[in-house]
């Protein structure tokens, strides 16, 4: 017991001796210390900035994805890689409206679904004004809830709109402004192709993802699902929502089973459709984000290693130019361990200071990044990144400080005092 | 013989150093150099000894061995009743810290530290000097007459003042023995006298001192003169019986008479 106390007291003494001496040394060589730590500063600053940017990107994407709802399922036709349908034309494998009939009854995990019918992009006209790139989509009532896009003005489509194939539409506010419609544009009519549609409501605009859409403005017009068939032959897909995130996979399985039957796919033949869930997308996105983080971390790790070599170099110079001092310290009673820890802690403290400054600069970079690009507005440095940077900087200090410290500790005092 | 008689008479005094047949051999290439070729020596408390000899006589090696900077190849070395021949590096470091004060020819002060910090340095490595180091360093600086130079850096001090700081540093841990290697080698004669007076004063205060020198006027201050040649003790006499000292004193007396 007494031995334990004595050993720990000796250890403590060694530690504060070394910290005291190391800080004194760093303080007397300010310029050199600053230059030495630059490598570490840059390394840590870039680690934190890169991680912060990725975290921000992830947060942004996830909030947008979550606005769709994590229980959203997207169903679309696809050509299988093998089986008899692998050379089928897209037209043969298209969905027909009746494929989804009675789906809710057969799929207990599905809360609601909406077929959607795309008939491509058109030009919309109102008096002399026109807007290109207007995407016309036929939807059903459940669409608003599944996609979190409520009607902000006017009304949604009624059952009668759909049954009677009425020429009514919902438009997005940008299109309203582009066509110079009234702010309250309900009741006004726009022309799309050869068809006139009466506006019954304004739908909330899709949240912008910035990247992807290459500059060109695009607008959306929604019409009742059945009305699309008047305009041509639409391309049908469907959105569904499961009853909860935890049953999304069951819902997908049920839909798959149901659609294989309604589409008459024989057992053993591959699916001619794809069922995507936001959950799956999120998982994929997360794994990609992790990969990017690791790759960026690896690259930045190399820069920290380079910084570490700089530290080692300076420590070696320091040991050789302080040879006499080391000899003197040993002569007045410094043990090997005291010299070793002094130099080791000097290296580690240098690295830690570098880490501290690096995190500070990383924070500034993060602010700059989030200011420049709105996609990265949620950028912040997570606590684990700071801990990681410090841990890494400390390890670099220990790793690269060890060799010079051992060299110093092993000096023979007599030789060292004779050193010129 | 006379020394022995003297020590017999003074039995109350404490034996500080005992060397028995100490041999130190250096290997330079294939050559083996006998730097110390069998030294036996006893040093008592409050002795003031000058070790003299031409270069290569082994006096520096003896100094290193006495100071526990180096260990003898063979032989027995006891300091303050402790056998140092089998000690580990760490134990020797502690002995150097607690029992030995070094004064070097080139002062060996750290240029970026103030006089006070230089003197504090050994206490940083001591077991219980850490918390009182400032006070103790101040006290010992006062003792060597530098109370108004505490904040000065070595480059703001004269040579004599630098050596005083170095002596203060050697004394700050209350060593059993003060080892000075050519302490006046880098100083002019007037400053040298000042430093030697300081040694005299310390000796009067009870400090045991060993000075390695090749200058007769330095050795004159010691009470016992050991002359070395080829790794052996050539003569070991109280100052008054040392032939060189006697000759010098006769000259002084003659000059005075003339």
XYZ file of C-alpha atoms in Angstrom:
678
model
C 0.000 0.000 0.000
C 2.706 2.432 1.009
C 4.712 1.301 -1.984
C 1.760 2.051 -4.260
C 1.374 5.545 -2.814
C 5.090 6.151 -3.117
C 5.169 4.995 -6.735
C 2.167 7.073 -7.688
C 3.607 10.108 -5.902
C 6.850 9.624 -7.811
C 4.890 9.340 -11.041
C 2.936 12.480 -10.280
C 6.128 14.332 -9.481
C 7.684 13.166 -12.732
C 4.599 14.362 -14.591
C 4.416 17.863 -13.188
C 8.180 18.272 -13.445
C 7.983 17.352 -17.116
C 4.968 19.490 -17.925
C 6.620 22.449 -16.191
C 9.866 21.992 -18.092
C 8.159 21.304 -21.422
C 5.938 24.371 -21.205
C 8.954 26.498 -20.286
C 10.856 25.158 -23.283
C 7.970 25.747 -25.679
C 7.483 29.256 -24.340
C 11.148 30.201 -24.761
C 11.178 28.960 -28.362
C 7.919 30.572 -29.432
C 8.675 31.030 -33.128
C 10.008 27.564 -33.549
C 7.109 26.054 -31.638
C 4.605 27.870 -33.846
C 6.330 26.758 -37.052
C 6.638 23.212 -35.785
C 2.975 22.866 -35.022
C 1.770 24.255 -38.353
C 1.654 20.767 -39.846
C -0.488 19.534 -36.993
C -2.653 22.663 -37.130
C -3.380 22.162 -40.825
C -4.015 18.467 -40.319
C -6.430 18.935 -37.458
C -8.142 21.923 -39.079
C -8.790 19.935 -42.242
C -9.961 16.869 -40.322
C -12.497 18.873 -38.405
C -13.606 20.931 -41.408
C -14.044 17.870 -43.622
C -15.929 15.976 -40.949
C -18.044 19.026 -40.228
C -18.904 19.480 -43.903
C -19.852 15.824 -44.249
C -21.901 15.939 -41.073
C -23.689 19.003 -42.366
C -24.356 17.432 -45.732
C -25.665 14.339 -44.062
C -27.872 16.310 -41.707
C -29.294 18.276 -44.635
C -29.999 15.220 -46.752
C -31.490 13.328 -43.852
C -33.820 16.141 -42.845
C -35.041 16.351 -46.410
C -35.440 12.625 -46.677
C -37.248 12.590 -43.388
C -39.617 15.257 -44.674
C -40.754 12.599 -47.136
C -41.258 10.311 -44.221
C -39.068 7.340 -43.508
C -41.940 4.979 -44.162
C -42.291 6.032 -47.778
C -42.057 3.320 -50.408
C -41.584 4.004 -54.112
C -42.724 1.441 -56.659
C -41.609 1.617 -60.278
C -41.282 -0.788 -63.200
C -37.875 -2.106 -64.084
C -36.454 -4.547 -66.567
C -34.929 -7.599 -64.906
C -31.358 -8.731 -65.638
C -32.426 -12.265 -66.468
C -35.486 -14.368 -67.168
C -37.839 -14.146 -70.126
C -38.543 -10.466 -69.635
C -34.936 -9.298 -69.870
C -35.356 -8.064 -73.439
C -38.911 -6.844 -72.961
C -39.649 -3.318 -74.105
C -40.318 -0.692 -71.489
C -43.836 -0.509 -72.755
C -44.541 -4.175 -71.990
C -43.357 -3.924 -68.449
C -45.183 -0.660 -67.673
C -47.648 -0.532 -64.811
C -51.319 -0.457 -65.616
C -53.714 1.343 -63.241
C -55.491 -1.883 -62.390
C -52.302 -3.525 -61.115
C -52.832 -1.638 -57.891
C -56.526 -2.325 -57.466
C -57.382 -3.488 -53.950
C -53.767 -3.228 -52.848
C -54.677 -1.860 -49.400
C -56.827 -4.905 -48.668
C -54.001 -7.304 -49.556
C -51.185 -5.444 -47.901
C -51.990 -4.974 -44.206
C -48.729 -3.128 -43.460
C -49.450 -0.459 -46.041
C -51.155 2.597 -44.633
C -51.997 4.365 -47.890
C -50.775 4.620 -51.429
C -51.087 6.824 -54.435
C -50.514 5.928 -58.033
C -48.788 8.615 -59.996
C -48.880 9.073 -63.712
C -46.117 10.954 -65.447
C -46.684 12.348 -68.890
C -43.453 14.227 -69.205
C -42.581 17.879 -69.482
C -44.678 20.403 -71.327
C -45.001 24.090 -71.857
C -47.637 25.914 -69.850
C -49.339 29.075 -71.131
C -51.363 31.795 -69.528
C -52.334 34.669 -71.813
C -49.047 35.823 -73.409
C -46.825 34.277 -70.771
C -45.457 30.779 -71.063
C -43.194 28.536 -69.012
C -41.201 25.613 -70.318
C -40.142 22.555 -68.415
C -43.414 22.026 -66.631
C -43.677 18.523 -65.303
C -47.243 17.264 -65.387
C -48.075 14.463 -63.001
C -51.333 12.708 -62.241
C -51.817 11.995 -58.566
C -54.313 10.597 -56.110
C -55.478 11.990 -52.791
C -52.919 10.087 -50.639
C -50.041 11.727 -52.520
C -50.082 14.886 -50.409
C -49.634 13.046 -47.173
C -47.085 10.513 -48.364
C -44.865 13.154 -49.940
C -45.562 15.806 -47.288
C -46.684 18.291 -49.881
C -49.919 19.804 -48.678
C -52.069 22.181 -50.656
C -51.409 25.621 -49.222
C -54.171 27.475 -51.066
C -57.446 26.189 -52.463
C -58.389 22.526 -52.249
C -57.135 19.075 -53.077
C -58.728 16.964 -55.815
C -62.052 15.536 -54.878
C -63.287 12.061 -55.724
C -65.517 13.664 -58.309
C -62.590 15.419 -59.982
C -61.077 12.010 -60.505
C -64.218 10.121 -61.440
C -65.357 12.721 -63.929
C -61.863 13.198 -65.313
C -62.142 16.910 -64.771
C -59.563 19.249 -66.279
C -58.417 20.719 -62.975
C -54.916 21.202 -61.650
C -52.712 22.115 -58.697
C -49.728 24.287 -59.499
C -46.593 25.166 -57.672
C -46.111 28.790 -56.527
C -43.081 29.390 -58.751
C -45.100 28.587 -61.850
C -47.847 30.901 -60.646
C -45.358 33.710 -60.351
C -43.675 32.852 -63.658
C -46.994 32.951 -65.514
C -48.025 36.159 -63.711
C -51.174 34.618 -62.374
C -52.925 36.350 -59.492
C -51.658 35.564 -56.038
C -54.974 33.937 -55.380
C -55.092 32.138 -58.674
C -57.921 29.742 -57.819
C -60.353 29.573 -60.716
C -57.937 30.880 -63.325
C -57.118 28.603 -66.225
C -53.777 27.707 -67.754
C -53.120 25.876 -71.022
C -50.849 22.894 -71.237
C -50.451 21.549 -74.721
C -53.942 21.520 -76.191
C -55.682 21.253 -72.898
C -56.952 23.926 -70.556
C -56.852 23.289 -66.834
C -58.641 25.207 -64.148
C -56.508 25.831 -61.061
C -58.098 24.539 -57.862
C -55.145 24.847 -55.528
C -51.509 25.748 -54.951
C -49.278 22.957 -53.715
C -46.231 23.426 -51.523
C -43.064 23.566 -53.526
C -40.657 20.677 -53.397
C -37.764 21.384 -51.020
C -34.688 22.316 -53.039
C -31.760 19.961 -53.044
C -29.663 22.479 -55.016
C -27.283 19.973 -56.492
C -28.624 17.744 -59.238
C -31.032 20.095 -61.013
C -28.623 21.875 -63.269
C -29.653 25.469 -63.121
C -32.656 25.179 -65.389
C -35.851 26.142 -63.619
C -38.478 23.475 -63.546
C -42.105 23.665 -62.463
C -44.738 21.210 -61.442
C -48.396 20.874 -62.278
C -50.516 18.144 -60.744
C -53.743 16.856 -62.268
C -56.109 14.084 -61.171
C -54.721 10.616 -61.884
C -57.367 9.681 -64.410
C -57.197 12.997 -66.208
C -53.690 12.110 -67.419
C -55.135 9.418 -69.653
C -56.873 12.120 -71.662
C -53.533 13.715 -72.483
C -51.750 10.607 -73.659
C -50.357 7.365 -72.364
C -48.835 8.037 -68.981
C -45.947 6.267 -67.287
C -47.303 4.861 -64.035
C -45.528 4.376 -60.726
C -46.734 4.515 -57.130
C -45.921 5.908 -53.730
C -46.975 4.011 -50.653
C -46.550 4.573 -46.945
C -46.137 1.749 -44.486
C -47.859 1.876 -41.119
C -44.543 2.646 -39.457
C -40.814 2.621 -40.132
C -40.470 -0.721 -38.390
C -42.901 -2.477 -40.748
C -41.561 -0.874 -43.930
C -39.785 -4.061 -44.941
C -42.895 -6.150 -44.369
C -44.899 -3.678 -46.381
C -42.396 -3.983 -49.212
C -42.656 -7.771 -49.095
C -46.438 -7.618 -49.158
C -46.460 -5.210 -52.082
C -44.023 -7.429 -53.938
C -46.172 -10.491 -53.403
C -49.283 -8.577 -54.412
C -47.769 -7.054 -57.558
C -46.264 -10.356 -58.733
C -49.776 -11.727 -58.699
C -51.495 -8.784 -60.380
C -48.744 -8.636 -63.000
C -48.895 -12.398 -63.555
C -45.233 -13.102 -62.933
C -44.681 -16.835 -62.825
C -42.800 -18.351 -59.912
C -39.056 -18.353 -60.582
C -39.262 -15.382 -62.921
C -37.623 -12.212 -61.601
C -39.601 -9.141 -60.648
C -40.387 -6.631 -63.368
C -40.635 -3.814 -60.877
C -38.607 -2.293 -58.114
C -39.705 -1.345 -54.625
C -37.515 1.316 -53.073
C -37.853 2.617 -49.568
C -36.545 5.830 -48.092
C -35.222 3.731 -45.251
C -33.062 1.792 -47.654
C -31.993 4.990 -49.335
C -30.958 6.361 -45.984
C -28.961 3.268 -45.209
C -27.202 3.516 -48.554
C -26.576 7.195 -48.038
C -25.210 6.591 -44.568
C -22.797 3.972 -45.788
C -21.628 6.246 -48.603
C -21.185 9.098 -46.132
C -19.175 6.811 -43.874
C -16.984 5.790 -46.797
C -16.333 9.401 -47.754
C -15.569 10.225 -44.118
C -13.085 7.373 -43.928
C -11.383 8.290 -47.187
C -11.171 11.955 -46.208
C -9.987 10.910 -42.756
C -7.274 8.775 -44.329
C -6.038 11.605 -46.523
C -6.036 14.004 -43.608
C -4.357 11.362 -41.451
C -1.469 11.442 -43.916
C -1.175 15.193 -43.446
C -1.060 14.645 -39.680
C 1.703 12.093 -40.188
C 3.631 14.657 -42.209
C 3.098 17.107 -39.362
C 4.370 14.454 -36.976
C 7.553 14.015 -38.989
C 8.026 17.783 -38.675
C 7.660 17.492 -34.922
C 10.174 14.657 -34.806
C 12.639 16.622 -36.887
C 12.416 19.664 -34.645
C 12.674 17.535 -31.523
C 15.827 15.886 -32.875
C 17.330 19.294 -33.596
C 16.311 20.374 -30.136
C 17.939 17.346 -28.516
C 21.203 17.843 -30.342
C 21.447 21.559 -29.661
C 20.535 21.047 -26.011
C 23.000 18.209 -25.504
C 25.015 20.169 -22.923
C 21.847 21.128 -21.125
C 20.784 17.499 -20.976
C 24.213 16.593 -19.638
C 23.910 19.259 -16.965
C 20.405 18.168 -16.009
C 21.624 14.618 -15.636
C 24.612 15.801 -13.587
C 22.355 17.622 -11.130
C 20.221 14.537 -10.722
C 17.691 14.224 -13.542
C 16.883 10.565 -14.065
C 16.569 9.009 -17.505
C 12.832 8.889 -17.016
C 12.730 12.613 -16.216
C 14.590 13.522 -19.410
C 12.480 11.109 -21.439
C 9.183 12.457 -20.182
C 10.338 16.039 -20.506
C 11.019 15.643 -24.217
C 8.039 13.394 -24.805
C 5.671 15.776 -23.104
C 7.215 18.643 -25.001
C 6.304 16.890 -28.252
C 2.842 15.946 -27.011
C 2.116 19.432 -25.704
C 3.237 20.880 -29.042
C 0.838 18.541 -30.799
C -1.984 19.339 -28.412
C -1.492 23.054 -28.887
C -1.471 22.414 -32.619
C -4.664 20.426 -32.180
C -6.295 23.222 -30.207
C -5.410 25.868 -32.782
C -6.410 23.433 -35.526
C -9.856 22.896 -34.035
C -10.241 26.679 -33.765
C -9.298 27.186 -37.407
C -11.484 24.228 -38.346
C -14.366 25.969 -36.607
C -13.717 29.139 -38.634
C -13.517 27.100 -41.850
C -16.782 25.452 -40.902
C -18.462 28.822 -40.503
C -17.100 29.901 -43.881
C -18.274 26.688 -45.531
C -21.746 26.910 -44.095
C -21.935 30.553 -45.133
C -20.916 29.874 -48.734
C -23.157 26.963 -49.631
C -26.724 26.736 -48.370
C -26.669 22.960 -48.815
C -24.111 22.876 -45.986
C -25.922 25.295 -43.722
C -26.292 22.609 -41.050
C -22.517 22.101 -40.932
C -21.073 21.757 -37.448
C -18.144 19.957 -35.810
C -19.373 16.961 -33.850
C -17.803 16.369 -30.437
C -16.351 13.039 -31.489
C -14.444 14.738 -34.312
C -12.807 17.090 -31.813
C -11.918 14.187 -29.530
C -10.636 12.229 -32.515
C -8.449 15.117 -33.655
C -7.010 15.558 -30.192
C -6.484 11.853 -29.766
C -4.751 11.654 -33.103
C -2.617 14.725 -32.439
C -1.623 13.302 -29.048
C -0.719 9.938 -30.553
C 1.323 11.652 -33.254
C 3.155 13.507 -30.484
C 3.885 10.335 -28.546
C 4.806 8.346 -31.630
C 7.123 10.901 -33.192
C 8.372 12.329 -29.908
C 9.462 8.938 -28.611
C 12.580 8.526 -30.714
C 14.108 11.956 -29.929
C 13.145 11.567 -26.262
C 14.852 8.187 -26.018
C 17.884 9.663 -27.728
C 17.988 12.446 -25.139
C 17.474 10.106 -22.194
C 20.303 7.834 -23.306
C 22.919 10.577 -23.510
C 25.919 10.003 -21.298
C 26.240 13.032 -18.989
C 30.030 13.230 -19.289
C 29.946 13.059 -23.088
C 27.043 15.482 -23.192
C 28.844 18.047 -21.052
C 31.847 17.859 -23.371
C 29.636 18.388 -26.440
C 30.387 21.595 -28.339
C 50.943 8.843 7.626
C 50.421 12.269 9.005
C 46.948 12.326 7.524
C 46.086 9.143 9.283
C 47.318 10.525 12.561
C 45.266 13.605 12.070
C 42.127 11.605 11.355
C 42.750 9.392 14.319
C 42.891 12.464 16.467
C 39.608 13.748 15.025
C 37.432 10.720 15.448
C 34.236 12.700 15.799
C 34.391 13.713 12.144
C 32.356 11.799 9.642
C 33.773 9.780 6.782
C 32.167 11.016 3.582
C 34.058 9.222 0.843
C 35.950 5.983 0.823
C 37.627 4.742 -2.362
C 39.343 1.383 -2.318
C 41.523 0.334 -5.218
C 39.308 2.025 -7.775
C 40.223 1.222 -11.357
C 38.695 2.826 -14.396
C 39.517 1.512 -17.828
C 38.384 3.149 -21.072
C 38.391 1.293 -24.309
C 39.447 3.411 -27.265
C 39.347 1.118 -30.259
C 41.422 -1.905 -29.262
C 43.478 0.135 -26.802
C 42.622 -0.012 -23.104
C 43.405 3.164 -21.233
C 43.840 2.887 -17.477
C 42.481 6.286 -16.495
C 42.492 5.298 -12.826
C 44.892 2.569 -11.900
C 43.996 1.692 -8.350
C 43.028 4.705 -6.277
C 42.403 4.451 -2.550
C 41.243 7.554 -0.801
C 39.315 8.706 2.236
C 37.588 12.032 2.591
C 36.229 13.357 5.867
C 33.529 15.854 6.559
C 34.533 19.501 6.113
C 37.746 18.680 4.320
C 38.954 21.067 1.626
C 40.911 19.102 -0.939
C 42.643 20.129 -4.139
C 43.274 17.420 -6.723
C 46.174 18.384 -8.976
C 47.993 16.835 -11.831
C 48.905 17.315 -15.470
C 46.295 16.591 -18.154
C 45.877 12.875 -18.649
C 46.750 12.159 -15.043
C 43.212 10.932 -14.388
C 42.017 13.797 -12.236
C 38.926 14.425 -14.380
C 38.086 10.733 -14.322
C 38.464 10.715 -10.558
C 36.142 13.694 -10.443
C 33.538 11.880 -12.584
C 33.745 8.801 -10.399
C 33.518 10.822 -7.185
C 30.536 12.670 -8.682
C 28.785 9.429 -9.620
C 28.681 10.502 -13.249
C 30.731 7.462 -14.051
C 31.124 4.113 -12.376
C 34.453 2.488 -11.648
C 35.418 -0.576 -13.666
C 36.396 -2.241 -10.434
C 37.035 -1.296 -6.833
C 34.847 0.015 -4.058
C 33.334 3.468 -3.691
C 31.341 4.434 -0.629
C 29.653 7.827 -0.317
C 27.991 8.828 2.951
C 28.090 5.211 4.032
C 26.369 3.996 0.860
C 28.060 1.592 -1.533
C 27.620 3.109 -4.988
C 29.404 0.424 -6.986
C 26.300 -1.652 -7.622
C 23.787 1.185 -7.924
C 21.349 1.600 -10.803
C 21.312 4.681 -13.017
C 18.265 6.035 -11.222
C 19.823 5.575 -7.783
C 23.007 7.299 -8.964
C 20.913 10.175 -10.329
C 19.348 10.568 -6.897
C 22.777 10.514 -5.237
C 23.954 13.238 -7.626
C 20.858 15.221 -6.852
C 20.969 14.959 -3.098
C 24.600 14.520 -2.124
C 26.779 16.092 -4.802
C 27.117 19.637 -6.066
C 29.002 20.220 -9.307
C 30.789 23.388 -10.308
C 32.148 23.408 -13.851
C 34.857 25.431 -15.514
C 32.365 26.665 -18.143
C 29.633 27.408 -15.569
C 26.987 25.464 -17.569
C 24.208 27.925 -16.863
C 21.124 27.816 -19.078
C 21.160 31.091 -20.969
C 17.413 31.496 -21.311
C 16.759 31.165 -17.576
C 17.232 33.756 -14.851
C 19.806 33.201 -12.123
C 17.019 32.154 -9.788
C 15.633 29.596 -12.236
C 19.095 28.222 -12.875
C 19.596 27.703 -9.166
C 16.141 26.158 -8.806
C 16.897 23.508 -11.410
C 18.300 20.722 -9.198
C 15.314 21.105 -6.877
C 12.978 20.368 -9.788
C 14.446 16.875 -9.856
C 14.577 16.400 -6.111
C 12.104 14.390 -4.097
C 10.884 17.154 -1.846
C 12.414 20.382 -3.052
C 9.724 21.237 -5.597
C 7.427 23.357 -3.476
C 10.139 25.240 -1.590
C 12.477 25.660 -4.539
C 12.050 29.415 -4.959
C 12.737 30.152 -1.311
C 15.687 27.814 -1.108
C 17.182 29.156 -4.332
C 16.843 32.724 -3.043
C 18.515 31.825 0.223
C 21.462 30.195 -1.407
C 21.855 33.086 -3.880
C 22.043 35.390 -0.882
C 24.646 33.112 0.592
C 26.926 33.560 -2.417
C 26.302 37.309 -2.418
C 23.983 37.640 -5.426
C 20.752 38.758 -3.776
C 20.517 41.703 -6.221
C 21.097 39.554 -9.344
C 18.238 37.112 -8.906
C 16.296 38.142 -12.027
C 19.325 38.553 -14.271
C 20.061 36.169 -17.072
C 23.554 34.703 -17.468
C 24.389 37.069 -20.360
C 23.704 40.017 -18.032
C 26.176 38.709 -15.461
C 29.961 38.937 -15.262
C 32.080 35.789 -15.304
C 32.511 35.820 -11.537
C 28.808 36.303 -11.006
C 28.044 33.428 -13.359
C 30.318 31.145 -11.380
C 28.644 32.292 -8.165
C 25.281 31.347 -9.644
C 26.740 27.960 -10.579
C 28.049 27.515 -7.031
C 24.662 28.469 -5.647
C 23.108 25.849 -7.903
C 25.586 23.266 -6.618
C 24.750 24.149 -3.016
C 20.988 24.375 -3.295
C 20.364 20.737 -2.412
C 22.732 20.855 0.611
C 25.198 18.371 -0.875
C 27.571 16.309 1.225
C 30.355 17.279 -1.105
C 31.008 20.136 -3.493
C 32.980 19.066 -6.563
C 34.553 21.880 -8.536
C 36.321 21.170 -11.817
C 38.715 24.038 -12.611
C 36.242 26.558 -11.167
C 38.505 29.516 -11.977
C 39.755 28.282 -15.337
C 37.674 30.791 -17.286
C 38.146 33.748 -14.944
C 40.746 36.465 -14.617
C 42.961 36.364 -11.531
C 41.095 39.030 -9.586
C 37.708 37.370 -10.105
C 39.338 34.026 -9.346
C 40.402 35.280 -5.965
C 36.828 36.310 -5.227
C 35.540 32.843 -6.111
C 38.266 31.174 -4.066
C 37.376 33.400 -1.121
C 33.825 32.164 -1.499
C 35.095 28.587 -1.349
C 37.064 29.454 1.773
C 33.944 30.913 3.307
C 31.906 27.822 2.437
C 34.607 25.647 3.910
C 34.447 27.651 7.120
C 30.678 27.145 7.133
C 31.352 23.406 7.176
C 31.099 22.458 3.492
C 33.241 19.589 2.228
C 34.959 20.710 -0.971
C 37.018 18.995 -3.652
C 38.603 21.220 -6.285
C 40.263 19.821 -9.379
C 42.832 22.254 -10.724
C 46.236 22.552 -12.259
C 46.919 26.004 -10.864
C 49.078 26.206 -7.733
C 47.515 29.413 -6.474
C 44.103 27.704 -6.503
C 45.406 24.670 -4.673
C 46.942 26.948 -2.087
C 43.464 27.603 -0.669
C 42.844 23.927 0.050
C 43.840 22.283 3.284
C 44.932 19.049 1.657
C 46.553 18.558 -1.730
C 46.348 15.326 -3.731
C 48.736 15.124 -6.676
C 47.991 12.588 -9.379
C 50.113 11.095 -12.130
C 49.252 8.349 -14.639
C 46.089 7.304 -12.873
C 47.737 6.975 -9.493
C 47.949 9.153 -6.425
C 51.468 10.527 -6.463
C 51.235 12.369 -3.167
C 48.478 13.085 -0.674
C 49.563 15.566 1.991
C 48.177 18.338 4.127
C 48.892 21.640 2.434
C 51.630 22.695 4.804
C 53.650 19.576 4.034
C 53.208 19.747 0.269
C 56.652 20.396 -1.278
C 55.399 22.728 -4.000
C 53.417 24.740 -1.499
C 56.379 24.959 0.848
C 58.598 26.198 -1.969
C 56.090 28.886 -2.937
C 55.689 29.970 0.657
C 59.454 30.166 1.111
C 59.583 32.429 -1.956
C 56.840 34.601 -0.533
C 58.655 34.857 2.776
C 61.932 35.601 1.000
C 60.308 38.304 -1.130
C 58.868 39.855 1.969
C 62.232 39.766 3.697
C 63.939 41.378 0.756
